[in-house]
Structures are given as structure tokens and as C-alpha cells.
Coordinates of C-alpha atoms and ligand atoms in Angstrom, one line a residue:
M235 CA -0.3 -0.1 0.1
H236 CA 1.4 3.4 -0.6
V237 CA 1.1 5.7 1.8
L238 CA 0.8 9.4 1.5
V239 CA 1.3 11.4 4.9
L240 CA 0.5 14.9 5.0
N241 CA 1.8 17.9 7.5
C242 CA 0.1 20.8 7.0
G243 CA 1.5 23.3 9.2
S244 CA 0.3 27.2 8.7
S245 CA 2.3 28.2 5.9
S246 CA 4.3 24.6 5.3
L247 CA 3.5 21.1 3.9
K248 CA 5.7 18.4 4.3
F249 CA 4.9 15.1 2.9
Q250 CA 6.4 11.8 2.1
I251 CA 5.2 8.9 0.2
I252 CA 5.7 5.3 2.3
A253 CA 5.2 2.0 1.1
T254 CA 3.7 -0.1 4.0
D255 CA 1.7 -3.1 4.8
V256 CA 1.2 -5.2 7.2
Q257 CA 3.5 -7.4 6.5
A258 CA 6.1 -4.8 6.2
I259 CA 5.4 -2.8 9.6
K260 CA 6.2 -6.9 10.8
N261 CA 9.0 -7.4 9.2
N262 CA 10.2 -4.1 9.8
S263 CA 10.6 -3.4 5.7
D264 CA 8.5 -0.1 4.8
R265 CA 10.0 2.2 2.3
C266 CA 10.0 5.6 1.5
L267 CA 9.2 6.5 -2.0
V268 CA 10.2 10.4 -2.0
K269 CA 9.6 13.1 1.2
G270 CA 9.9 16.6 1.1
E271 CA 8.7 20.1 1.6
V272 CA 7.4 23.4 0.8
E273 CA 7.8 26.1 3.0
R274 CA 6.3 29.8 2.7
I275 CA 3.2 28.7 1.0
G276 CA 1.7 32.1 0.3
S277 CA 4.5 33.8 -1.1
Q278 CA 7.4 32.8 -3.7
S279 CA 7.7 28.9 -2.1
L280 CA 10.7 27.1 -1.6
I281 CA 9.9 23.7 -2.5
N282 CA 12.1 20.5 -1.9
Y283 CA 11.8 16.4 -3.5
E284 CA 14.3 13.2 -2.2
V285 CA 14.2 10.4 -4.0
P286 CA 16.2 7.8 -2.7
G287 CA 19.0 7.0 -4.9
R288 CA 18.8 10.4 -7.4
P289 CA 19.5 13.9 -6.1
I290 CA 17.8 15.7 -4.5
V291 CA 16.0 18.9 -6.1
K292 CA 15.2 22.4 -5.1
K293 CA 12.3 24.9 -6.6
T294 CA 10.8 28.2 -5.9
D295 CA 7.6 29.1 -7.5
P296 CA 4.8 31.1 -5.9
I297 CA 2.5 29.2 -3.9
A298 CA -0.9 30.6 -3.2
N299 CA -2.1 27.9 -0.8
H300 CA -2.3 24.4 0.5
Q301 CA -4.4 23.6 -2.1
A302 CA -2.1 24.9 -4.9
A303 CA 1.1 23.0 -2.7
I304 CA -0.6 19.6 -3.1
E305 CA -1.3 19.4 -6.4
L306 CA 1.7 20.4 -7.1
V307 CA 3.6 18.1 -5.3
L308 CA 1.3 15.4 -6.9
R309 CA 1.7 16.8 -9.9
W310 CA 5.7 16.6 -9.4
V311 CA 5.4 13.1 -8.2
I312 CA 3.3 11.3 -10.6
S313 CA 5.0 12.6 -13.2
Q314 CA 8.2 10.7 -15.3
K315 CA 10.7 13.0 -13.9
S316 CA 10.6 12.1 -10.4
G317 CA 11.5 9.0 -10.9
I318 CA 9.1 7.2 -8.9
E319 CA 8.2 3.9 -10.6
Q320 CA 5.4 2.9 -8.4
I321 CA 3.5 6.2 -8.9
N322 CA 1.9 7.4 -11.9
S323 CA -1.2 8.4 -10.6
Y324 CA -3.5 8.9 -8.4
A325 CA -4.8 6.1 -8.6
D326 CA -1.5 5.0 -7.2
I327 CA -2.0 6.8 -3.3
H328 CA -4.0 4.1 -2.0
A329 CA -4.0 6.3 1.5
V330 CA -3.3 9.8 3.4
G331 CA -1.9 9.7 6.6
H332 CA -2.4 13.5 8.6
R333 CA -0.4 14.2 11.5
V334 CA -3.0 16.4 12.9
V335 CA -1.6 18.4 16.1
H336 CA -4.4 18.7 18.4
G337 CA -6.8 16.3 19.4
G338 CA -8.2 18.1 22.9
E339 CA -9.6 15.4 25.4
Q340 CA -11.5 13.5 22.0
F341 CA -8.7 11.7 20.4
S342 CA -6.3 9.2 22.3
H343 CA -5.3 6.9 19.2
S344 CA -5.6 7.6 15.7
I345 CA -8.5 7.1 13.5
L346 CA -9.9 6.7 10.2
I347 CA -11.5 10.1 8.9
D348 CA -15.1 10.4 8.4
Q349 CA -17.3 13.2 8.7
Q350 CA -17.9 13.3 12.7
V351 CA -14.0 12.9 13.0
I352 CA -14.1 16.0 10.9
E353 CA -16.1 18.2 13.2
G354 CA -14.0 17.0 16.0
I355 CA -11.2 17.8 15.0
E356 CA -12.9 21.3 14.2
G357 CA -14.0 21.2 18.2
C358 CA -10.2 21.6 18.6
V359 CA -9.1 24.2 16.6
E360 CA -9.5 27.2 19.6
L361 CA -7.5 25.0 21.3
A362 CA -5.2 25.0 18.8
P363 CA -5.6 28.3 16.4
L364 CA -2.5 28.0 13.8
H365 CA -2.6 24.4 13.5
N366 CA -5.7 22.5 13.5
P367 CA -7.0 24.5 10.7
A368 CA -4.0 24.1 8.3
N369 CA -4.2 20.1 9.2
I370 CA -8.5 20.2 8.4
K371 CA -7.5 21.4 4.8
G372 CA -5.3 18.9 4.1
I373 CA -8.0 16.6 4.6
K374 CA -10.1 18.2 2.6
I375 CA -7.9 19.2 0.1
A376 CA -6.9 15.3 0.2
T377 CA -10.7 14.4 -0.5
K378 CA -11.0 16.7 -3.5
L379 CA -7.7 15.3 -4.8
L380 CA -8.1 12.0 -4.5
G381 CA -11.5 11.2 -3.7
S382 CA -13.8 10.3 -0.8
A383 CA -13.2 6.7 -1.3
V384 CA -9.3 6.6 -0.5
P385 CA -9.6 6.4 3.0
Q386 CA -7.6 9.1 5.6
V387 CA -6.5 8.7 9.1
A388 CA -5.9 11.5 11.4
V389 CA -2.9 10.7 13.6
F390 CA -3.0 13.4 16.2
D391 CA 0.5 15.0 18.0
T392 CA -1.3 14.9 21.6
A393 CA -3.3 11.3 21.5
F394 CA 0.5 9.9 23.1
H395 CA -0.4 12.0 25.9
A396 CA -3.6 10.8 27.0
T397 CA -2.2 8.2 29.6
M398 CA -1.2 11.0 32.0
P399 CA -2.8 11.1 35.1
E400 CA -4.8 14.1 36.6
H401 CA -2.0 15.2 38.8
A402 CA 0.8 15.8 36.3
Y403 CA -2.1 17.0 33.4
L404 CA -3.5 19.7 35.8
Y405 CA -2.0 23.4 36.3
G406 CA -2.8 24.3 39.9
L407 CA -5.5 26.9 38.2
P408 CA -8.6 27.2 40.0
Y409 CA -10.4 24.2 38.8
E410 CA -13.0 25.4 36.8
Y411 CA -11.2 26.4 34.7
Y412 CA -10.5 22.8 33.2
R413 CA -14.0 21.9 33.5
R414 CA -15.2 25.3 31.7
H415 CA -12.5 25.0 28.5
K416 CA -11.0 22.5 29.0
I417 CA -7.9 24.2 30.3
R418 CA -4.9 21.1 31.1
R419 CA -1.8 20.2 29.7
Y420 CA -1.8 17.8 26.1
G421 CA 2.0 17.5 25.3
F422 CA 3.0 17.6 21.7
H423 CA 5.5 15.6 19.6
G424 CA 3.5 12.2 20.9
T425 CA 3.7 10.4 17.7
S426 CA 7.9 11.1 18.0
H427 CA 7.8 10.4 22.0
R428 CA 5.7 7.3 21.3
Y429 CA 7.9 6.3 18.1
I430 CA 11.7 6.7 20.2
A431 CA 10.0 4.5 22.8
Y432 CA 8.5 1.3 20.1
Q433 CA 12.2 1.4 18.8
Y434 CA 13.9 1.7 22.1
R435 CA 12.5 -1.9 22.1
A436 CA 13.0 -2.9 19.1
I437 CA 17.0 -1.8 19.6
T438 CA 16.3 -3.1 23.3
G439 CA 14.0 -6.2 23.1
L440 CA 12.3 -5.7 26.2
S441 CA 8.6 -5.6 26.0
K442 CA 6.0 -2.7 26.0
S443 CA 5.6 -3.0 30.0
S444 CA 9.3 -2.5 30.9
T445 CA 10.1 0.3 29.1
D446 CA 11.1 2.9 31.4
I447 CA 12.8 5.5 29.7
I448 CA 13.0 9.7 29.5
S449 CA 12.3 10.9 25.8
L450 CA 14.0 13.6 24.6
H451 CA 12.8 15.3 21.5
L452 CA 15.5 18.4 20.7
G453 CA 15.3 19.9 17.6
N454 CA 13.1 23.3 16.7
G455 CA 10.2 22.4 19.1
C456 CA 11.6 20.7 22.0
S457 CA 9.8 18.7 24.8
A458 CA 10.8 15.6 27.6
C459 CA 8.7 12.8 27.6
A460 CA 8.7 10.3 31.0
I461 CA 7.9 7.0 30.1
K462 CA 7.0 4.2 32.2
D463 CA 5.7 0.9 31.5
G464 CA 5.3 2.2 27.5
L465 CA 3.1 5.1 28.4
S466 CA 3.3 8.6 28.8
I467 CA 3.1 9.3 32.6
D468 CA 4.2 13.5 32.4
T469 CA 5.3 15.5 29.4
S470 CA 7.5 18.8 28.9
M471 CA 5.0 21.2 26.8
G472 CA 1.7 21.8 28.0
F473 CA -1.8 23.5 26.9
T474 CA 0.3 24.5 24.3
P475 CA 4.1 23.5 23.3
L476 CA 5.2 26.9 25.0
E477 CA 5.9 25.1 28.3
G478 CA 8.7 23.4 29.3
L479 CA 12.3 22.9 27.6
L480 CA 13.9 26.4 26.4
M481 CA 13.6 26.1 22.3
G482 CA 15.1 27.7 19.0
T483 CA 12.3 30.3 20.0
R484 CA 10.3 29.6 22.8
S485 CA 10.7 30.2 25.7
G486 CA 9.4 27.3 27.5
D487 CA 8.6 27.7 31.3
V488 CA 8.3 31.3 32.4
D489 CA 6.7 33.3 35.4
A490 CA 3.2 34.3 33.4
S491 CA 3.3 37.2 35.9
I492 CA 6.3 38.6 33.4
L493 CA 3.2 39.2 30.9
E494 CA 1.4 42.2 33.1
Y495 CA 4.1 43.6 34.1
L496 CA 6.0 43.6 30.6
H497 CA 2.8 45.5 29.2
L498 CA 2.2 47.6 31.8
Q499 CA 6.4 48.5 31.2
E500 CA 6.3 48.1 27.6
G501 CA 2.7 48.6 26.7
M502 CA 2.6 44.7 24.8
D503 CA -1.1 44.1 24.0
F504 CA -1.2 39.8 24.0
N505 CA -0.4 39.8 20.5
D506 CA 3.1 41.3 21.4
L507 CA 3.5 39.1 24.1
D508 CA 2.1 36.0 22.4
K509 CA 4.9 36.9 19.3
M510 CA 7.5 37.4 22.1
L511 CA 7.5 34.1 24.0
N512 CA 6.5 31.6 20.8
K513 CA 8.9 33.8 17.9
R514 CA 11.8 35.3 19.7
S515 CA 12.6 33.9 23.2
G516 CA 14.1 30.6 23.5
L517 CA 18.1 30.2 22.1
L518 CA 17.6 33.3 19.8
G519 CA 16.3 35.8 22.7
I520 CA 19.2 34.6 24.3
S521 CA 21.7 34.8 22.0
G522 CA 20.0 37.7 20.1
L523 CA 22.2 36.1 17.0
T524 CA 19.9 32.9 15.8
S525 CA 17.5 30.7 17.2
D526 CA 19.7 27.6 15.3
M527 CA 21.8 25.2 17.4
R528 CA 24.4 24.3 15.0
E529 CA 25.5 27.9 15.0
L530 CA 25.5 28.5 18.0
L531 CA 27.5 26.2 18.6
E532 CA 30.1 27.6 16.1
E533 CA 29.8 31.7 17.4
E534 CA 30.3 29.9 20.8
S535 CA 33.6 28.1 19.6
E536 CA 35.2 30.5 16.7
K537 CA 33.8 33.6 18.1
Q538 CA 33.6 32.8 22.4
D539 CA 30.4 34.4 22.1
R540 CA 29.5 35.1 25.3
R541 CA 25.4 35.1 24.7
A542 CA 25.6 32.3 22.3
K543 CA 27.6 30.5 25.1
L544 CA 24.8 31.2 27.7
A545 CA 22.1 30.2 25.3
I546 CA 23.3 27.2 24.9
D547 CA 24.4 26.8 28.7
I548 CA 20.9 27.2 29.9
F549 CA 19.4 25.3 27.3
C550 CA 21.4 22.3 28.3
R551 CA 20.4 23.1 32.0
R552 CA 16.7 23.1 31.5
V553 CA 17.1 19.5 29.6
K554 CA 19.2 17.9 32.7
R555 CA 15.8 20.0 34.9
Y556 CA 13.9 17.7 32.9
I557 CA 15.7 14.7 33.3
G558 CA 15.9 15.4 37.1
K559 CA 12.1 15.8 37.7
Y560 CA 10.9 12.4 35.6
F561 CA 13.6 10.9 37.6
V562 CA 12.0 11.5 40.6
E563 CA 8.8 10.9 39.3
M564 CA 9.4 7.5 38.1
D565 CA 11.1 6.3 41.4
G566 CA 14.5 6.2 40.5
E567 CA 13.0 3.5 37.7
V568 CA 14.7 4.7 34.7
D569 CA 16.2 1.9 32.3
A570 CA 17.1 4.9 29.8
I571 CA 17.5 8.7 28.4
V572 CA 17.1 8.8 24.7
F573 CA 18.2 11.4 22.7
T574 CA 16.4 12.6 18.9
G575 CA 15.5 15.2 17.4
G576 CA 17.3 17.3 15.1
I577 CA 19.9 18.6 18.0
G578 CA 19.7 15.1 20.0
E579 CA 20.5 13.1 16.8
N580 CA 23.2 15.3 15.5
S581 CA 25.1 16.8 18.6
A582 CA 27.1 14.7 20.5
E583 CA 28.7 18.0 21.9
I584 CA 25.3 19.1 23.3
R585 CA 24.8 15.2 24.4
H586 CA 27.6 15.7 26.8
R587 CA 27.2 18.8 28.0
I588 CA 23.7 17.5 29.2
C589 CA 25.4 14.5 30.1
A590 CA 27.7 15.9 32.4
G591 CA 27.0 15.8 35.8
L592 CA 23.9 13.0 35.5
Q593 CA 26.7 11.1 37.3
C594 CA 25.5 11.4 40.0
L595 CA 21.9 9.6 39.1
G596 CA 24.6 6.8 38.3
L597 CA 24.4 7.7 34.4
Q598 CA 28.2 6.7 32.9
L599 CA 28.6 8.6 29.3
D600 CA 31.0 6.9 26.8
N601 CA 33.0 9.4 25.2
D602 CA 33.9 7.5 22.8
K603 CA 30.5 6.2 21.8
N604 CA 29.1 9.9 22.0
Q605 CA 30.6 11.4 19.4
Q606 CA 30.7 7.9 17.1
M607 CA 27.0 8.6 17.1
V608 CA 28.2 11.4 14.9
N609 CA 28.7 9.1 12.0
E610 CA 25.8 5.8 13.1
H611 CA 22.9 7.8 13.8
D612 CA 21.5 5.2 16.4
G613 CA 22.5 3.1 19.2
K614 CA 24.1 3.3 22.8
I615 CA 26.2 5.6 23.8
S616 CA 26.0 5.0 27.4
T617 CA 29.1 2.6 28.8
V618 CA 28.7 -0.8 30.5
D619 CA 28.8 -0.6 34.2
S620 CA 26.3 2.7 33.4
A621 CA 23.3 1.9 35.9
F622 CA 21.0 3.5 33.6
H623 CA 21.6 4.4 29.7
A624 CA 21.7 6.8 27.5
Y625 CA 20.3 6.2 23.6
V626 CA 20.1 8.2 20.3
I627 CA 17.2 7.1 18.2
P628 CA 16.6 9.2 15.2
T629 CA 12.8 9.9 15.1
N630 CA 11.0 8.9 12.4
E631 CA 6.9 10.4 12.3
E632 CA 6.3 9.9 9.0
L633 CA 6.5 6.3 9.4
M634 CA 4.6 6.2 12.5
I635 CA 1.8 8.0 10.9
A636 CA 2.1 5.5 7.8
R637 CA 1.8 2.8 10.2
D638 CA -1.3 4.4 11.7
T639 CA -2.9 4.9 8.9
V640 CA -2.3 0.7 7.9
R641 CA -3.5 0.1 11.3
A642 CA -6.3 1.7 11.1
I643 CA -7.7 0.6 8.0
D644 CA -7.1 -3.4 9.1
K645 CA -9.0 -2.9 11.8
K646 CA -12.5 -1.3 10.1
G647 CA -11.6 -4.1 7.5
H648 CA -11.5 -1.8 4.2
Ligands
LIG1742 P1 12.6 20.9 13.8 O1 11.5 20.7 15.1 O2 12.0 22.1 12.9 O3 11.9 19.4 13.3 P2 14.6 19.3 13.4 O4 14.9 18.4 14.4 O5 16.0 19.3 12.2 O6 14.0 20.3 13.7 O7 16.1 20.2 14.7 C1 17.1 21.9 14.2 C2 17.4 21.7 14.9 O8 18.6 20.4 15.2 C3 18.6 23.2 14.7 O9 18.8 24.2 15.7 C4 19.9 22.4 14.5 O10 20.7 23.5 14.2 C5 20.1 21.8 15.1 N1 21.0 20.6 14.3 C6 20.9 20.0 13.4 N2 22.0 19.4 12.9 C7 22.9 19.9 14.0 C8 24.6 19.7 14.4 N3 25.1 18.2 13.8 N4 25.1 20.2 15.6 C9 24.0 20.7 15.8 N5 22.7 20.9 16.1 C10 22.6 20.4 14.7

């Protein structure tokens, strides 16, 4: 089965086509046929396509909206010039899996999309006003282009965290706001953390019920997740993805009273404050240079930039703080911390700085293995006699979405 995976952002589109089915999932033999991205939809867009074994194709084109973007991508995919032998017409796309950011309290699993599900996702728009409308657009456009007979499945970023207990998801706010407005912690990056738990089991041979890890997704967005018995029991993102770790441009945890103070001192309104917290803070805000960790590490080592160093330091300490917090929440029964995401997978230096000092919890980092991961990208980076371990596991949310799509269709007997 060829599954088109769509991740529609507010002005971007990421996509993959993955050849998979129930048997391929069992054998771990699913294959990515193409992946790509359209950035800056609504203006001069940047498009790139990657077909395994062929050179990456990069283009710029004015693309007005998501429909034009999806049409353009699919036209290219089915054309001869893409070189994808298996896909020659829309009929060669058998199912669509959508990343949907917010499933609220309603969706705790991936689900085959019908009118009721669309209404449910629309019901969560207020919780994710930038993301869910783009996700709904993606679903409607796919129906229009591929026909309603092609099954589509929604895979929610929040779903994996549905197992969080009340004490982890409630804020210390008056309970009535939870009752009236569902103000609580939902958590995000769930598909990534679930993939990490799954892949950790595949590597170690452990069963789901004995998977006790702290998953650290460190990319532009960052979150930590405490996974006990294979289930999420706590995560660092909250009502929105703003809470928790320091990120590329998001502040992570702050004292909410700062907002009123800034409103009074600087005349900033809610819109300004929201932009400041989500777009101008984090690594970018502290360094005053960039949100890109690789560039910050270069600034620090080549120019000894003080604020670049400070931003990296705060970033690493915040991750450590969450490791400590989850260690306690899991009663010290942690088998491993797992690094993933662009920073977690690629930066031996950041992994080293985060692990420094964790000897007090029994972690012994194997420095050679940590460095080797630059080339190997997968596996254990702690010593054999470490009391608990550290791993690097590359995330693959798209694969998880494609597999969930196959499973949801299979379950409904399509
Ligand atoms: P997104 O969250 O948008 O998917 P990624 O997971 O791709 O982003 O992570 C992007 C981040 O990873 C950027 O800060 C980038 O600098 C960082 N990164 C990628 N490669 C390296 C590297 N070799 N060293 C340090 N940081 C890296």
C-alpha cells in the first residue's frame, strides 16, 4: 500500500509517500518512496523533493495556498521526471495519513477520518488556532484530489499523552477553568515520543510494559517525556507547545506574571506577548543571534560569543532539570534517556553537556560512543556498567503516521 503522509503547517507542507502494509510493518520493511517540503506557502515558496538514490530537487515557485501546494507536489510525484516508478497516477496513492496537532481530550488514538472526526478536529480549533485549521484543509484537499474512496487517517500529536494522570495534566489553577474550557496540559510531539518508545523496544528487545525511559526530543521545538511501562506519564509541553524546555524561539517555562509586568512597562498587548514568547525567545532571544543550535555552537567556539554560550548553557540545564524531575516521578526506575530530534540526533557536544553531572544519578557516558554517533546515528552512548543508559535514536514521525494509517484501515476491514 502507498500511503501519502501529509503534515500541513500554517504556511508549510511536509509530505512523504511510504510503501507499507501489515506485513511490511511486521518485517520492518516499509520504504519511503519520496519525501519533501514546501515552505512559505502564500508567497515565493521553496520546494524540495528527495527520492532515495536520486539527487535532491530544489525549486522556488509562487504558491498561493495549501491546495496549490498539494496539487503541485502530487503532479510532480506522478510525473516521469520524479523517477518514482511505483507512482504514475493518483490511483497509485492508496491512503492518506495526516499529522493533526491537537486532538483535545476526544482523540486518544489514531482514527479513520469521517465527517464526525472532521467535526471533532474542528472542535479542537480553539485549542490550536494556527495548526488544526491547516490540518483540516489538508484532509479536505486530499478528499477533493484523490476522491472520497481513498481512506484517510488522523494521527494526533497529543494522543500519546492521553495516558497522563490527572496530577500531571492539571495546572494549579481554579478547577472550574479545566471544567469550563478544558485548560490543562495536553503535551505534543506525541508521535515522536511514541516512535522512540517503540524503537527503543526494537533495539533492546524489552516488552512494552517494561519500557521505562525519558525521551528527549530536541529540535527547533523541544520536549521531554517520561515514559513508564511504555506509556506517557508526563511531558514538558503543556496547554500549548510553549511550556517546558527552552527551544529555538520559544521561552519554555516562565512565570506568567512577567506578562502583566511587560504589558505595563512596555505597553505590549497579548499579540505582542504571544509573538515574543513563541517567536523571539529561547535560543534566539537569549543569544540575540540565531535559533539554530549548530550556528550557536560555531559562534561559541569560533568567536567565544558570551551570549551564544549562555543560550546553550541554559538550554542544556533546562533539559537536565527535566531529566531530574522525571527521574523522581518515575521513582528512579529509569532504564535510559533517549536523545532524538535535529539537536539530539546530531550534536555529540550538546549530548555531552546534558549528560555532564548526571553521574550523580548513575549515568556514565561513553565519550567515544557519543562521538561515533555522529556517523552511526543509532544506539547506546553509555558505558556497559552505567546504572542507567543513554541512547541516540533518530525519530521518524512520518513512518509512525504511515503505519498507524495501515493499522486503522486494517482494523476497519477496508
Ligand atoms: P524541527 O523541530 O523543525 O523538525 P529539527 O529536528 O530538524 O527541527 O532540528 C533543528 C535543530 O537541529 C536546529 O537547531 C539545528 O541547528 C540543529 N542541528 C542539526 N544538526 C546539528 C548539528 N550537527 N549540531 C548541532 N545542532 C544541529
